[in-house]
Amino acid sequence: MRAASLDVVLHDTYCVVAHFHYTLSLGAVYGIFCGFCLWLPYMYGISFDGSLMIAIFFWFLMGTNITFFPMHFAGIQGMPRKVLDYPDCYSIFQVFSSLGSVITFIGFILFNYLMIDSIFFSRFLGISFYNGHSPSYISNVPPLPDSFLEEILGFGLC
């Protein structure tokens, strides 16, 4: 029953805030970015700078971890949430969290630069979702239902 006792102690502290934001930012937001970066070239036929995409990922990864990880320590030491002012003993955690937010914002600025650069100045792949010649139609992703017909019926097996 250690979990129940921790729930009582950590209730209404910054540990809850840190856990919630870790789940939201590292789970949902990263999934949205990955889906956006996967489907935008398919839909509009543009290309991304791969090294800049990796740099953006690491800026976001460092920034979100530096933002939300110190909040766990503040919560374990008893910093309450939903307060306007906090004691000075928690200020070091707030400084680190603010630094992480700046790093994440730099990653967001880089992401906007990547989008502008890719849409307006990059090499157009000449394929688009709207004219029926996107890579999804060329490469059969996901495979069409009849792609494995010869394997099912036994054709082509020597």
GROMACS .gro file of C-alpha atoms in nm, residues 12-145:
model
  134
   12ASP     CA    1  -0.212   1.881  -0.476
   13THR     CA    2   0.164   1.919  -0.522
   14TYR     CA    3   0.372   1.999  -0.826
   15CYS     CA    4   0.445   1.628  -0.866
   16VAL     CA    5   0.094   1.588  -1.007
   17VAL     CA    6   0.150   1.882  -1.243
   18ALA     CA    7   0.483   1.737  -1.362
   19HIS     CA    8   0.337   1.393  -1.423
   20PHE     CA    9   0.039   1.533  -1.611
   21HIS     CA   10   0.252   1.751  -1.836
   22TYR     CA   11   0.505   1.474  -1.898
   23THR     CA   12   0.221   1.255  -2.018
   24LEU     CA   13   0.069   1.530  -2.231
   25SER     CA   14   0.379   1.681  -2.387
   26LEU     CA   15   0.592   1.373  -2.430
   27GLY     CA   16   0.302   1.155  -2.541
   28ALA     CA   17   0.047   1.353  -2.733
   29VAL     CA   18   0.247   1.649  -2.863
   30TYR     CA   19   0.533   1.435  -2.991
   31GLY     CA   20   0.281   1.209  -3.162
   32ILE     CA   21   0.119   1.510  -3.329
   33PHE     CA   22   0.457   1.636  -3.450
   34CYS     CA   23   0.551   1.292  -3.583
   35GLY     CA   24   0.222   1.256  -3.769
   36PHE     CA   25   0.252   1.605  -3.910
   37CYS     CA   26   0.606   1.544  -4.034
   38LEU     CA   27   0.507   1.206  -4.181
   39TRP     CA   28   0.190   1.310  -4.364
   40LEU     CA   29   0.282   1.658  -4.488
   41PRO     CA   30   0.524   1.524  -4.754
   42TYR     CA   31   0.266   1.263  -4.857
   43MET     CA   32  -0.011   1.517  -4.893
   44TYR     CA   33   0.174   1.807  -5.052
   45GLY     CA   34   0.485   1.650  -5.204
   46ILE     CA   35   0.741   1.866  -5.024
   47SER     CA   36   1.066   1.752  -4.867
   48PHE     CA   37   1.213   1.829  -4.525
   49ASP     CA   38   1.571   1.890  -4.420
   50GLY     CA   39   1.648   1.572  -4.225
   51SER     CA   40   1.928   1.713  -4.010
   52LEU     CA   41   1.713   2.010  -3.908
   53MET     CA   42   1.429   1.774  -3.815
   54ILE     CA   43   1.664   1.576  -3.588
   55ALA     CA   44   1.790   1.900  -3.431
   56ILE     CA   45   1.430   2.009  -3.364
   57PHE     CA   46   1.354   1.675  -3.200
   58PHE     CA   47   1.651   1.707  -2.965
   59TRP     CA   48   1.570   2.072  -2.881
   60PHE     CA   49   1.217   1.964  -2.788
   61LEU     CA   50   1.338   1.659  -2.597
   62MET     CA   51   1.589   1.857  -2.392
   63GLY     CA   52   1.351   2.147  -2.338
   64THR     CA   53   1.055   1.944  -2.218
   65ASN     CA   54   1.268   1.731  -1.987
   66ILE     CA   55   1.440   2.038  -1.837
   67THR     CA   56   1.099   2.200  -1.796
   68PHE     CA   57   0.906   1.920  -1.630
   69PHE     CA   58   1.165   1.704  -1.450
   70PRO     CA   59   1.246   1.963  -1.177
   71MET     CA   60   0.875   1.992  -1.103
   72HIS     CA   61   0.887   1.639  -0.962
   73PHE     CA   62   1.148   1.745  -0.706
   74ALA     CA   63   0.950   2.055  -0.614
   75GLY     CA   64   0.642   1.838  -0.562
   76ILE     CA   65   0.830   1.584  -0.353
   77GLN     CA   66   0.952   1.868  -0.130
   78GLY     CA   67   0.591   1.981  -0.087
   79MET     CA   68   0.542   2.271  -0.325
   80PRO     CA   69   0.166   2.312  -0.356
   81ARG     CA   70   0.002   2.372  -0.689
   82LYS     CA   71  -0.252   2.647  -0.764
   83VAL     CA   72  -0.068   2.915  -0.566
   84LEU     CA   73   0.029   3.260  -0.689
   85ASP     CA   74   0.348   3.293  -0.485
   86TYR     CA   75   0.579   3.025  -0.352
   87PRO     CA   76   0.857   3.021  -0.094
   88ASP     CA   77   1.212   3.098  -0.207
   89CYS     CA   78   1.326   2.743  -0.137
   90TYR     CA   79   1.147   2.634  -0.457
   91SER     CA   80   1.296   2.907  -0.678
   92ILE     CA   81   1.578   2.690  -0.819
   93PHE     CA   82   1.321   2.449  -0.960
   94GLN     CA   83   1.134   2.738  -1.119
   95VAL     CA   84   1.455   2.871  -1.276
   96PHE     CA   85   1.530   2.534  -1.435
   97SER     CA   86   1.172   2.500  -1.555
   98SER     CA   87   1.185   2.846  -1.710
   99LEU     CA   88   1.514   2.762  -1.884
  100GLY     CA   89   1.357   2.445  -2.024
  101SER     CA   90   1.062   2.645  -2.153
  102VAL     CA   91   1.299   2.877  -2.339
  103ILE     CA   92   1.477   2.578  -2.493
  104THR     CA   93   1.144   2.430  -2.601
  105PHE     CA   94   1.043   2.765  -2.752
  106ILE     CA   95   1.368   2.774  -2.952
  107GLY     CA   96   1.278   2.429  -3.085
  108PHE     CA   97   0.935   2.558  -3.179
  109ILE     CA   98   1.090   2.853  -3.365
  110LEU     CA   99   1.315   2.608  -3.550
  111PHE     CA  100   1.008   2.399  -3.637
  112ASN     CA  101   0.836   2.705  -3.783
  113TYR     CA  102   1.149   2.783  -3.983
  114LEU     CA  103   1.152   2.424  -4.112
  115MET     CA  104   0.789   2.453  -4.222
  116ILE     CA  105   0.844   2.785  -4.401
  117ASP     CA  106   1.164   2.659  -4.562
  118SER     CA  107   1.003   2.333  -4.672
  119ILE     CA  108   0.688   2.489  -4.812
  120PHE     CA  109   0.833   2.790  -4.990
  121PHE     CA  110   1.199   2.717  -5.061
  122SER     CA  111   1.254   2.340  -5.073
  123ARG     CA  112   1.264   2.102  -5.363
  124PHE     CA  113   0.912   2.008  -5.467
  125LEU     CA  114   0.890   1.633  -5.515
  126GLY     CA  115   0.640   1.671  -5.797
  127ILE     CA  116   0.384   1.452  -5.627
  128SER     CA  117   0.077   1.548  -5.435
  129PHE     CA  118  -0.209   1.375  -5.262
  130TYR     CA  119  -0.463   1.574  -5.457
  131ASN     CA  120  -0.356   1.469  -5.807
  132GLY     CA  121  -0.349   1.098  -5.723
  133HIS     CA  122   0.026   1.054  -5.757
  134SER     CA  123   0.140   1.068  -5.397
  135PRO     CA  124   0.398   0.823  -5.258
  136SER     CA  125   0.117   0.646  -5.074
  137TYR     CA  126  -0.033   0.542  -5.408
  138ILE     CA  127   0.301   0.455  -5.563
  139SER     CA  128   0.434   0.237  -5.281
  140ASN     CA  129   0.107   0.068  -5.173
  141VAL     CA  130   0.127   0.175  -4.811
  142PRO     CA  131  -0.080   0.016  -4.667
  143PRO     CA  132  -0.077  -0.274  -4.914
  144LEU     CA  133  -0.379  -0.311  -5.135
  145PRO     CA  134  -0.605  -0.610  -5.060
   0.00000   0.00000   0.00000
